[in-house]
């Protein structure tokens, strides 16, 4: 099945008009030894056959009976039906970047609303139209710090997602940045006294995650704010957007830049992609930020309208002096997040947060009943770390019953974490799910 | 704001969408205590579902999209997005997989990714692949990091210059700078191709690589590409192929055979995955064997009938995405490639090139075609003479096209053509559509001479008129909660 | 030294005593188009000749502006923060950008006077055609 509508007579007519004998003449600049190579790709199929083929691939995943408590950056939230429906409109998903604002007000206003929501939940003045994911957004925040501070030191809390740290390392590998890590204290949050010992005038940025990778809430916001005021580094927070409706934000922590992973806002897990990176900053960095920004203006008739603005910073104008190389971002995902937050409203987001808090504590109490212990004393949002001397064995046995009890921390932090699991729970779990978990734990733990 | 209730934040609340009927504040207070709670999020309404639908539906109707009509945006390959792609990609068997699931729950995903990787290698004539980059620019950055690592490993850290033509897309120098390279641009010759003489003078032992697309951003195939690749390989520079224009050559020639070492592709261009208003896209990178060890981790590998993620690559450049790339976009590209098959892909490129030449031949009598030779899948017109004669610019012409129900072509790119209009019809348009568009462009040209004021005022029939970009940049308003303080 | 002096990068310099006032020429503002933002240096910054002082942003471009002299910045034109268009409207008067306490007055000899600058502009315009 193909999508080029010309009939043979159309082709002939055009070739004749072009005064060309056959189609290969149009490719005559390609050397004869290279032209028309053999491809090994299989022959084409009908739509019906492709539909069947892809269904069979999806079936090979074998997840129809899976009950998963895995989080670690991508969360199993419920996606309201309205979102698929509206973001599935061709006018949204088959449009391109809004270079011609006169015919792109749909995308532009939606993104302006997205930016506004991100500013609301982060407590900062300006947000961009999205970035690839939470990790690259965080990496670009570090690059912003390096470009705007004299210092070269970037201090990462050990609580930052390990994969995010790897992405930061790659992004910063061709700069002269020095990355240092500060460990966690016995509560499971950033060790502030250790942080004080490595902070100096050469520090460009300090990066924490809130909640952090282990699920713990970094609650010492006053301490952080004081350090930020004293040393003047750029303070970067990588946050969970749902948790931000409960936890204190940049106004208390003193974050200059807040980034994060927006997948919880109306996106499926989808094997980790597409994601939705968000990036917000205080107004003094508006012209230093990466990414597209939609602004409000008026048109020739004085009507309010939206347009891509501050484009002079971007790659198509500034080229090698651009703030970033980003061109396409995750616009459709940002649109989904906007619809999600409109549907829920502030009260709905707070309710969502409250239900997440409640259900994750129900999960914890079930696990504690079966010998699991909460590892850290810090408070958590909807994800926490537990240990059990048979953790690995229990995990594997539950897996055979299609229950995924979170993620094994040993996969990230090595052997000393063999007995620890990181588990999450969202609003998307009902009584029957908890009952099934309990029943299986009973069977598996003798 | 001068239109009533236009923003979603100004609508009324319904207070009904709750996940659970509990007292949220009380629950939060009880669980976390007062000290943690965030009090300074501004209010915004929970809009009734039907109002959400109406708001965003109405907004969508203000957009022009490929589903609406012809979208000849040069260098963006706005081909039709088959709906079967959309259907297969929302299979819950794909959507509900978590990236950290055990292998037993990801075999379908990994098999799809593995096969897609094989197809992309085949099309580009390369030996190894990564599907991790999520956009073209992201793929560029990945490729440049690989170039850097390659030279580092050989102890050639003095190689820090990337050469590219002056017609390169803006992401090229931006990506090169982001990867820590210096950029040197070389001019094109009078045929619109790389000036070999000038090139030979510039290439030396500090040259790390060459970034180019072929056909280039003028839509012209550079027949000297083999010679060019020799010049660079002689100094062990790495050749990078920007795959934005791959739609011209699928099944006609492989970048690997042209001499390239690294290729990035744009699945949201060549492989029909939708543009989404600006993403999500996907920018896989394929490389020749000697660069394979530097690819980002993890790579998808196969052992007998089992697929797995291989993280054991000590010389990898590291990670450039938190997971494995835009998986859902990969599914759509896979579906497209299976539907078209090898003959369909080849014919797509042939038809794309045929259509572009058809239009260029019709339009060159009326507009100036600076490089008057056979083009590939796109061509660049110049409104230079029209501007001189009538004062009407490429921008005015582009805006007038909107009045006729078309999306404008790419304007003012590449930078080396004055008053440029880059047109890429793609293979999915009928002859009637192409003829109609040419007729309209010719009519507009006449309007330039007969009634140039109309062009300056255009567009007049779109939802809004031309925007005040200066005001937007001088008095930036990008956050409702700051911009509408008093409402 | 009397009269206004000019640089090849289209800055003008007016000297009074040992303080130089610096701005962009009319040609520069025309090339940039509507200016939307001026990145201002901080008072107290030490500059050397040729240093990039900051950037000037229009809708379609961002350009660096360079210091024609060596010295310490003693004053900046704060009005440009809210009204960057002043550079378009009155580039050689109200559109001044910053003032430097000159360290080495001899440097001024390297700059062009008005007639040399006019010649230079003429040559540039001929090259464009």
mmCIF file of C-alpha atoms in Angstrom, chain A residues 124-264:
data_model
loop_
_atom_site.group_PDB
_atom_site.id
_atom_site.type_symbol
_atom_site.label_atom_id
_atom_site.label_comp_id
_atom_site.label_asym_id
_atom_site.label_seq_id
_atom_site.Cartn_x
_atom_site.Cartn_y
_atom_site.Cartn_z
ATOM 1 C CA UNK A 124 8.543 30.979 37.953
ATOM 2 C CA UNK A 125 7.973 33.704 35.370
ATOM 3 C CA UNK A 126 8.656 32.127 32.009
ATOM 4 C CA UNK A 127 8.449 28.640 30.547
ATOM 5 C CA UNK A 128 9.285 27.381 27.076
ATOM 6 C CA UNK A 129 7.186 25.361 24.659
ATOM 7 C CA UNK A 130 8.735 22.082 25.863
ATOM 8 C CA UNK A 131 11.930 20.071 25.614
ATOM 9 C CA UNK A 132 12.572 16.452 24.741
ATOM 10 C CA UNK A 133 12.300 15.039 28.257
ATOM 11 C CA UNK A 134 13.107 15.747 31.895
ATOM 12 C CA UNK A 135 16.721 14.654 31.446
ATOM 13 C CA UNK A 136 17.608 16.865 28.489
ATOM 14 C CA UNK A 137 15.700 19.780 30.036
ATOM 15 C CA UNK A 138 17.879 19.385 33.116
ATOM 16 C CA UNK A 139 21.042 19.110 31.015
ATOM 17 C CA UNK A 140 20.141 22.285 29.159
ATOM 18 C CA UNK A 141 19.540 24.027 32.494
ATOM 19 C CA UNK A 142 23.115 23.137 33.452
ATOM 20 C CA UNK A 143 24.325 24.556 30.143
ATOM 21 C CA UNK A 144 22.438 27.761 30.867
ATOM 22 C CA UNK A 145 24.158 28.010 34.227
ATOM 23 C CA UNK A 146 27.576 27.556 32.637
ATOM 24 C CA UNK A 147 26.837 30.203 30.036
ATOM 25 C CA UNK A 148 25.670 32.736 32.594
ATOM 26 C CA UNK A 149 28.020 32.249 35.505
ATOM 27 C CA UNK A 150 31.776 32.585 35.634
ATOM 28 C CA UNK A 151 32.174 29.363 37.609
ATOM 29 C CA UNK A 152 32.604 25.911 36.090
ATOM 30 C CA UNK A 153 31.380 23.721 38.923
ATOM 31 C CA UNK A 154 28.039 21.933 38.689
ATOM 32 C CA UNK A 155 27.012 20.171 41.899
ATOM 33 C CA UNK A 156 24.501 17.351 41.459
ATOM 34 C CA UNK A 157 22.656 15.832 44.363
ATOM 35 C CA UNK A 158 22.906 12.039 44.536
ATOM 36 C CA UNK A 159 19.119 12.203 44.551
ATOM 37 C CA UNK A 160 18.995 13.182 40.886
ATOM 38 C CA UNK A 161 17.754 10.361 38.616
ATOM 39 C CA UNK A 162 20.786 8.256 37.616
ATOM 40 C CA UNK A 163 19.849 8.316 33.922
ATOM 41 C CA UNK A 164 19.442 12.101 34.080
ATOM 42 C CA UNK A 165 22.944 12.334 35.532
ATOM 43 C CA UNK A 166 24.241 10.338 32.584
ATOM 44 C CA UNK A 167 22.537 12.655 30.119
ATOM 45 C CA UNK A 168 23.983 15.686 31.910
ATOM 46 C CA UNK A 169 27.418 14.109 31.681
ATOM 47 C CA UNK A 170 27.074 13.602 27.946
ATOM 48 C CA UNK A 171 25.746 17.102 27.310
ATOM 49 C CA UNK A 172 28.483 18.686 29.399
ATOM 50 C CA UNK A 173 31.295 16.465 28.106
ATOM 51 C CA UNK A 174 32.449 19.035 25.579
ATOM 52 C CA UNK A 175 32.436 21.967 27.968
ATOM 53 C CA UNK A 176 34.986 22.662 30.668
ATOM 54 C CA UNK A 177 32.433 22.018 33.389
ATOM 55 C CA UNK A 178 33.400 20.103 36.522
ATOM 56 C CA UNK A 179 30.631 17.906 37.797
ATOM 57 C CA UNK A 180 30.659 17.034 41.477
ATOM 58 C CA UNK A 181 28.189 14.941 43.380
ATOM 59 C CA UNK A 182 26.946 15.465 46.909
ATOM 60 C CA UNK A 183 25.562 12.414 48.680
ATOM 61 C CA UNK A 184 22.421 11.828 50.674
ATOM 62 C CA UNK A 185 22.135 11.959 54.449
ATOM 63 C CA UNK A 186 20.661 9.239 56.646
ATOM 64 C CA UNK A 187 17.124 10.540 55.995
ATOM 65 C CA UNK A 188 17.509 10.007 52.249
ATOM 66 C CA UNK A 189 17.778 13.648 51.225
ATOM 67 C CA UNK A 190 20.666 15.831 50.051
ATOM 68 C CA UNK A 191 23.342 16.105 52.689
ATOM 69 C CA UNK A 192 23.360 19.844 53.225
ATOM 70 C CA UNK A 193 26.334 19.916 55.564
ATOM 71 C CA UNK A 194 28.400 18.113 52.924
ATOM 72 C CA UNK A 195 27.058 20.488 50.295
ATOM 73 C CA UNK A 196 28.291 23.441 52.348
ATOM 74 C CA UNK A 197 31.804 22.052 52.286
ATOM 75 C CA UNK A 198 32.003 21.878 48.496
ATOM 76 C CA UNK A 199 30.184 25.103 47.656
ATOM 77 C CA UNK A 200 32.349 28.008 46.629
ATOM 78 C CA UNK A 201 32.419 31.073 44.382
ATOM 79 C CA UNK A 202 33.283 28.774 41.504
ATOM 80 C CA UNK A 203 29.952 26.976 41.687
ATOM 81 C CA UNK A 204 27.814 27.741 38.651
ATOM 82 C CA UNK A 205 24.858 25.603 39.660
ATOM 83 C CA UNK A 206 23.439 23.261 42.254
ATOM 84 C CA UNK A 207 20.928 20.673 41.078
ATOM 85 C CA UNK A 208 18.421 18.783 43.202
ATOM 86 C CA UNK A 209 15.424 16.653 42.374
ATOM 87 C CA UNK A 210 12.204 17.036 44.334
ATOM 88 C CA UNK A 211 10.982 14.428 45.132
ATOM 89 C CA UNK A 212 14.306 12.779 44.503
ATOM 90 C CA UNK A 213 14.955 9.519 42.689
ATOM 91 C CA UNK A 214 14.356 7.470 45.838
ATOM 92 C CA UNK A 215 10.975 9.114 46.302
ATOM 93 C CA UNK A 216 12.075 11.361 49.157
ATOM 94 C CA UNK A 217 10.899 14.940 49.561
ATOM 95 C CA UNK A 218 13.811 17.387 49.855
ATOM 96 C CA UNK A 219 12.187 19.426 52.574
ATOM 97 C CA UNK A 220 15.043 21.669 53.749
ATOM 98 C CA UNK A 221 13.998 24.530 51.519
ATOM 99 C CA UNK A 222 15.080 27.229 53.957
ATOM 100 C CA UNK A 223 18.612 25.853 54.051
ATOM 101 C CA UNK A 224 18.788 25.711 50.285
ATOM 102 C CA UNK A 225 17.476 29.248 49.937
ATOM 103 C CA UNK A 226 20.047 30.555 52.413
ATOM 104 C CA UNK A 227 22.896 28.819 50.599
ATOM 105 C CA UNK A 228 21.682 30.139 47.287
ATOM 106 C CA UNK A 229 21.604 33.674 48.610
ATOM 107 C CA UNK A 230 25.021 33.311 50.156
ATOM 108 C CA UNK A 231 26.872 31.766 47.220
ATOM 109 C CA UNK A 232 24.861 33.114 44.301
ATOM 110 C CA UNK A 233 24.859 29.906 42.229
ATOM 111 C CA UNK A 234 22.032 29.130 39.833
ATOM 112 C CA UNK A 235 19.713 26.813 41.712
ATOM 113 C CA UNK A 236 18.101 24.187 39.525
ATOM 114 C CA UNK A 237 15.248 21.931 40.581
ATOM 115 C CA UNK A 238 14.062 18.869 38.677
ATOM 116 C CA UNK A 239 10.492 18.248 39.827
ATOM 117 C CA UNK A 240 7.435 16.038 39.475
ATOM 118 C CA UNK A 241 4.628 18.247 38.118
ATOM 119 C CA UNK A 242 1.857 16.554 40.103
ATOM 120 C CA UNK A 243 3.807 16.745 43.345
ATOM 121 C CA UNK A 244 4.280 20.465 42.773
ATOM 122 C CA UNK A 245 0.637 20.989 43.680
ATOM 123 C CA UNK A 246 1.510 19.879 47.180
ATOM 124 C CA UNK A 247 5.170 20.624 47.713
ATOM 125 C CA UNK A 248 6.640 24.073 48.129
ATOM 126 C CA UNK A 249 8.132 25.444 44.960
ATOM 127 C CA UNK A 250 10.646 27.960 43.654
ATOM 128 C CA UNK A 251 9.345 30.758 45.841
ATOM 129 C CA UNK A 252 10.527 28.884 48.914
ATOM 130 C CA UNK A 253 13.532 27.082 47.532
ATOM 131 C CA UNK A 254 14.901 29.950 45.493
ATOM 132 C CA UNK A 255 15.063 27.925 42.276
ATOM 133 C CA UNK A 256 16.211 30.013 39.325
ATOM 134 C CA UNK A 257 15.331 27.253 36.884
ATOM 135 C CA UNK A 258 12.877 24.410 37.305
ATOM 136 C CA UNK A 259 12.742 21.501 34.886
ATOM 137 C CA UNK A 260 10.998 18.171 34.979
ATOM 138 C CA UNK A 261 9.277 15.304 33.253
ATOM 139 C CA UNK A 262 5.703 16.137 32.263
ATOM 140 C CA UNK A 263 4.666 12.581 31.332
ATOM 141 C CA UNK A 264 2.340 12.307 34.370
#
